[in-house]
Short mmCIF file of C-alpha atoms in Angstrom, two decimals:
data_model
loop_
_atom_site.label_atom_id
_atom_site.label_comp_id
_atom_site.label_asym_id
_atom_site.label_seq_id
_atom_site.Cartn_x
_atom_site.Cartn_y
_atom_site.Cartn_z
CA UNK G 139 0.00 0.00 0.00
CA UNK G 140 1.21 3.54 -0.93
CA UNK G 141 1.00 6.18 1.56
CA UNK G 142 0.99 9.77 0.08
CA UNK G 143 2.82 12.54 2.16
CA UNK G 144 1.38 16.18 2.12
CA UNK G 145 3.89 18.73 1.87
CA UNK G 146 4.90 20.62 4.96
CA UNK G 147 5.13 24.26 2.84
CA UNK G 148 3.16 25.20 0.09
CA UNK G 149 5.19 28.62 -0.64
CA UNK G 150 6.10 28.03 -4.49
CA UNK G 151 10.06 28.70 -4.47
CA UNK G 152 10.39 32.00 -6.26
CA UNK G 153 8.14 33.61 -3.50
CA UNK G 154 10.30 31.75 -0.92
CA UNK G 155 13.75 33.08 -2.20
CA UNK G 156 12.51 36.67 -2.98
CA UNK G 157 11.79 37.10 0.62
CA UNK G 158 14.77 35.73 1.74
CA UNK G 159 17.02 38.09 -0.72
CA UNK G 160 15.00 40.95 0.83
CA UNK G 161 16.07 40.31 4.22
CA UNK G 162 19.40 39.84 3.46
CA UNK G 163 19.63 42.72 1.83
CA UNK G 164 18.08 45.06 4.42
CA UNK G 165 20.38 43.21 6.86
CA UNK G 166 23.66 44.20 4.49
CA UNK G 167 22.13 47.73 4.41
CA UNK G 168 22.30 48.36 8.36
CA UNK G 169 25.92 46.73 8.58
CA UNK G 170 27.51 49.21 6.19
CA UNK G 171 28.35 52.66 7.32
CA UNK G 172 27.48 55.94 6.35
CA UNK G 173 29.56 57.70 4.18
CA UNK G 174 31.40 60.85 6.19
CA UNK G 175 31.86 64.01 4.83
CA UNK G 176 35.12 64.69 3.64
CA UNK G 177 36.74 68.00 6.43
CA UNK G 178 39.41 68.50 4.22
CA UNK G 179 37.62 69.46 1.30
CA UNK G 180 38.45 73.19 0.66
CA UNK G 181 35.71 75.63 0.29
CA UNK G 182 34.76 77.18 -2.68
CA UNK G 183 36.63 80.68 -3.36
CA UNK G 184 34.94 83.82 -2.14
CA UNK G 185 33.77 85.98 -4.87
CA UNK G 186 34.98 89.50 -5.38
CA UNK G 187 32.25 92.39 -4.25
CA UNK G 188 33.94 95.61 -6.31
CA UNK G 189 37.06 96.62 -8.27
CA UNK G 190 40.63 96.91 -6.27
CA UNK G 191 41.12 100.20 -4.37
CA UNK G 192 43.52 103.15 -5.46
CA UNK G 193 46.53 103.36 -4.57
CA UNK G 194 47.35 104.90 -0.77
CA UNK G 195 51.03 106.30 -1.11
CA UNK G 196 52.88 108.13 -3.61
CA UNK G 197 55.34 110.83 -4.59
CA UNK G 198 54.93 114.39 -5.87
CA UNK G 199 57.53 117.14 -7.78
CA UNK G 200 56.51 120.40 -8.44
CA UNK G 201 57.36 123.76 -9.08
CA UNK G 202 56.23 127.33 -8.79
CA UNK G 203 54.82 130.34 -6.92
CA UNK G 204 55.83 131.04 -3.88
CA UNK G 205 56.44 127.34 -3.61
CA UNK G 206 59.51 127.48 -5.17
CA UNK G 207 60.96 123.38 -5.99
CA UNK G 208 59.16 121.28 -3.63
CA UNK G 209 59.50 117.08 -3.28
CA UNK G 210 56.71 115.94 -1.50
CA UNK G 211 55.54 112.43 -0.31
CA UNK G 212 51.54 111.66 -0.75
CA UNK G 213 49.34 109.51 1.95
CA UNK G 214 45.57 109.24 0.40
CA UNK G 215 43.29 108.49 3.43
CA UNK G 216 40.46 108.38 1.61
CA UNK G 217 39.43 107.90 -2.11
CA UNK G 218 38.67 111.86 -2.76
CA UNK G 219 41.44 113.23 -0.44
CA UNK G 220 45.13 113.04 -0.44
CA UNK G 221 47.54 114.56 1.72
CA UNK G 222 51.22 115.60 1.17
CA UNK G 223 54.55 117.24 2.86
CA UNK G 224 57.89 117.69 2.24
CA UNK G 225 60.63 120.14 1.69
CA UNK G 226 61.08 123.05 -0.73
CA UNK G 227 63.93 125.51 -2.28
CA UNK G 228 63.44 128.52 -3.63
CA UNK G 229 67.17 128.36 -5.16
CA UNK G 230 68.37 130.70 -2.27
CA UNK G 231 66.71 129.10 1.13
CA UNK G 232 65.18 125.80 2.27
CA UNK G 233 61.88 125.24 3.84
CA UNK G 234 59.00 123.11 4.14
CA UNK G 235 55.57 122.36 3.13
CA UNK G 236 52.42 120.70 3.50
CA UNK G 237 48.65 120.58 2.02
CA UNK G 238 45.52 118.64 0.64
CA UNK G 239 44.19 117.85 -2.07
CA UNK G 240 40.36 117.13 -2.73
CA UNK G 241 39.73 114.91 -6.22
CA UNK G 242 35.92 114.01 -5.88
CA UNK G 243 36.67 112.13 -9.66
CA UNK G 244 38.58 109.48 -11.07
CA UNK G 245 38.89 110.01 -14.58
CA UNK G 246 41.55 110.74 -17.17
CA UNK G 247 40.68 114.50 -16.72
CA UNK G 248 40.25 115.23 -13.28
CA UNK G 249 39.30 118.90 -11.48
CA UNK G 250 40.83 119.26 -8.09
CA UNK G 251 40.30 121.66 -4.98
CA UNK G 252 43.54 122.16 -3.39
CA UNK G 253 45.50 123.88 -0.33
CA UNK G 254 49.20 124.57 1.20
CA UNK G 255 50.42 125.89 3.82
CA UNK G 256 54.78 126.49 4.13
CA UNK G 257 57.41 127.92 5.93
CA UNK G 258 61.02 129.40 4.45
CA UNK G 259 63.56 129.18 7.18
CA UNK G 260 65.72 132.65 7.46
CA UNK G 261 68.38 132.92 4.58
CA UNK G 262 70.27 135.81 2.49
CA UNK G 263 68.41 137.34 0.02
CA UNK G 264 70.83 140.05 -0.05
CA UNK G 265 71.93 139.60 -3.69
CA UNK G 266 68.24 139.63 -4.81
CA UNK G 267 68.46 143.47 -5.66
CA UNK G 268 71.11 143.36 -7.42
CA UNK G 269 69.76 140.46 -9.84
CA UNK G 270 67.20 142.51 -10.76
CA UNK G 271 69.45 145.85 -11.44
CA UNK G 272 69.35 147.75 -8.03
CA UNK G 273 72.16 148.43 -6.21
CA UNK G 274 71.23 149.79 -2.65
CA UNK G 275 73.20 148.50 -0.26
CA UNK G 276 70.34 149.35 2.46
CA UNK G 277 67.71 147.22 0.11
CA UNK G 278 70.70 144.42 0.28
CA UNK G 279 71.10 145.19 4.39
CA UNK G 280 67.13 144.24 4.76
CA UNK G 281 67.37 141.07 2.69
CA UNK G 282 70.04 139.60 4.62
CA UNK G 283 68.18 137.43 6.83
CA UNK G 284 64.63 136.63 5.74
CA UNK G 285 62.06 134.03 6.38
CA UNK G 286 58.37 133.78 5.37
CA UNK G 287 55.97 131.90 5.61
CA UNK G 288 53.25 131.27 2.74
CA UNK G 289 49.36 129.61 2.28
CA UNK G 290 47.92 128.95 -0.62
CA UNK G 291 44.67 128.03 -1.95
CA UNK G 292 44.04 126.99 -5.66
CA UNK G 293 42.22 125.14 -8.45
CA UNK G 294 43.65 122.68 -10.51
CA UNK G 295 43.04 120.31 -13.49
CA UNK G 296 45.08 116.61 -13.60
CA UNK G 297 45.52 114.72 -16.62
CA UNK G 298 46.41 111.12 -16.49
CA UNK G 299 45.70 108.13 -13.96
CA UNK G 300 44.53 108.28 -10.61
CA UNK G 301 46.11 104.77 -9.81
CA UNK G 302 49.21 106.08 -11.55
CA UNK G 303 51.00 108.67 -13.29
CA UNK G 304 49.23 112.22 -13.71
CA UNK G 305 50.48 115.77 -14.51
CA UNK G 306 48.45 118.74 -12.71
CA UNK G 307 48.28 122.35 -13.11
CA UNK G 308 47.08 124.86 -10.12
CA UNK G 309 46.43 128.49 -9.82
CA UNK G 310 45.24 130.29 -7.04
CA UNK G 311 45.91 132.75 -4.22
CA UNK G 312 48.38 133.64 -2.12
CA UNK G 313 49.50 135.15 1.01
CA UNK G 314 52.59 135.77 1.91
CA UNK G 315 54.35 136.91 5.71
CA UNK G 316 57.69 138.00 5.52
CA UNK G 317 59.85 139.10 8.98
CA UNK G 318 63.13 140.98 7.73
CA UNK G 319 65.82 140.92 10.73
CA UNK G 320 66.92 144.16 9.72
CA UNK G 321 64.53 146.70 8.54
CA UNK G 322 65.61 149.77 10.21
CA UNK G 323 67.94 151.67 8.22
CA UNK G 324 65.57 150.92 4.85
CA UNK G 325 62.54 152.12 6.25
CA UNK G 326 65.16 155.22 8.15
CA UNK G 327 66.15 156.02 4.19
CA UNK G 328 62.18 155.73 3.15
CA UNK G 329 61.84 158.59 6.09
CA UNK G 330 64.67 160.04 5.40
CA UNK G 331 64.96 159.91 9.10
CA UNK G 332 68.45 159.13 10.49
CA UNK G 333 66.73 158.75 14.34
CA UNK G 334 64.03 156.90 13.27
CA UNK G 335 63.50 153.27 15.61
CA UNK G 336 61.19 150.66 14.76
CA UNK G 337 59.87 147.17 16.15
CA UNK G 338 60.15 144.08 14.80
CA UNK G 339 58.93 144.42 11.40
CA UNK G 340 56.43 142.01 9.32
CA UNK G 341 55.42 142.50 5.85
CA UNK G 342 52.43 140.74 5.01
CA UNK G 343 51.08 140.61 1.11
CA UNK G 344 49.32 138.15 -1.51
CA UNK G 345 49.70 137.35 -5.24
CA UNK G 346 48.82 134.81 -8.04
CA UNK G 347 49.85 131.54 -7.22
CA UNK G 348 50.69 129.28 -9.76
CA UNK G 349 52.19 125.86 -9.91
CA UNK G 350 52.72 123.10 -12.43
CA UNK G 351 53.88 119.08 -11.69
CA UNK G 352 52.95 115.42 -11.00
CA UNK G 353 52.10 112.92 -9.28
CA UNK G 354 53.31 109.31 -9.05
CA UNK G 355 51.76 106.47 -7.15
CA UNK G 356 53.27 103.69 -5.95
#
């Protein structure tokens, strides 16, 4: 006699191996870790917000009136204002100056509001006179020892780069304080007053300034 045994599962196969695939799957899924972000990854490069400043130091040469030769170094605080000092000659004496400039612009062609303010330190302008045909040796006597001082205050127009090279032109206004050491026997011969006795004498006066150079920055 033939007994027939029943099956103990009735799961067909494919449904059977598709569930165990799935759980070892999920299993290989908890045992692998989490990729870490890599620290030593560089960030990406800031971007630039505006154009590279001017410049902040430079030089200046210039001549003219009553400036005389003047070398002066240049500090620009600010985009619109620089600010400069340094010494000047006059061909006879030595002195010093300083000033501002205000340039509002920064074109090719730029206007400019501008200021000064030096000092000439006492030296013999005695042979003045006689460069320019007199010959009174009481004229010579006052000029011997002389110092001034000088301000200015002018326009100007600059022509070139503000980042670089530019030539400027200035005129303006000047005043001008002179102290002669020794103006007693001129202003005696003015009199024509042998006894005559004075103080301390300071001769104050203004002109056209004018003045032509350039600047360099660095």
């Amino acid at each position: 006699m033939i007994t027939r045994v029943k099956p103990l599962c009735r799961a067909p196969l494919p449904s059977a191996l598709a569930a165990a695939l799935t759980l070892w799957g999920g299993a290989a899924a908890a045992q692998t870790p989490a990729p870490t972000p890599d620290m030593g990854a560089s960030a990406p490069p800031p971007q630039s917000t505006g154009s590279a400043s001017l410049p902040t130091f430079g030089l200046m040469v210039d001549v003219g009136v009553p400036d005389g030769l003047g070398l002066a170094g240049v500090v620009r605080p600010l985009s619109w204002l620089r600010l400069n000092a340094g010494p000047v000659t006059n061909s006879v004496g030595f002195g010093v100056r300083g000033g501002l400039s205000i340039a509002p612009f920064h074109a090719f062609l730029t206007p400019s509001l501008n200021a000064d303010v030096g000092h000439y330190f006492k030296a013999d302008y005695s042979e003045l006179p006689r460069r320019f045909g007199a010959s009174s040796d009481t004229a010579a006597a006052t000029l011997k020892d002389v110092g001034y001082t000088f301000a200015t205050a002018s326009v100007g127009l600059e022509l070139g780069s503000q980042s670089g090279f530019s030539f400027f032109l200035r005129a303006g206004l000047s005043y001008w304080d002179f102290s002669p050491a020794n103006a007693e026997p001129a202003l005696r011969d003015a009199a024509d007053d042998p006894t005559l006795t004075v103080a301390p004498v300071s001769l104050r006066m203004s002109s056209p300034s004018v003045k032509l150079g350039f600047t360099l920055f660095l």
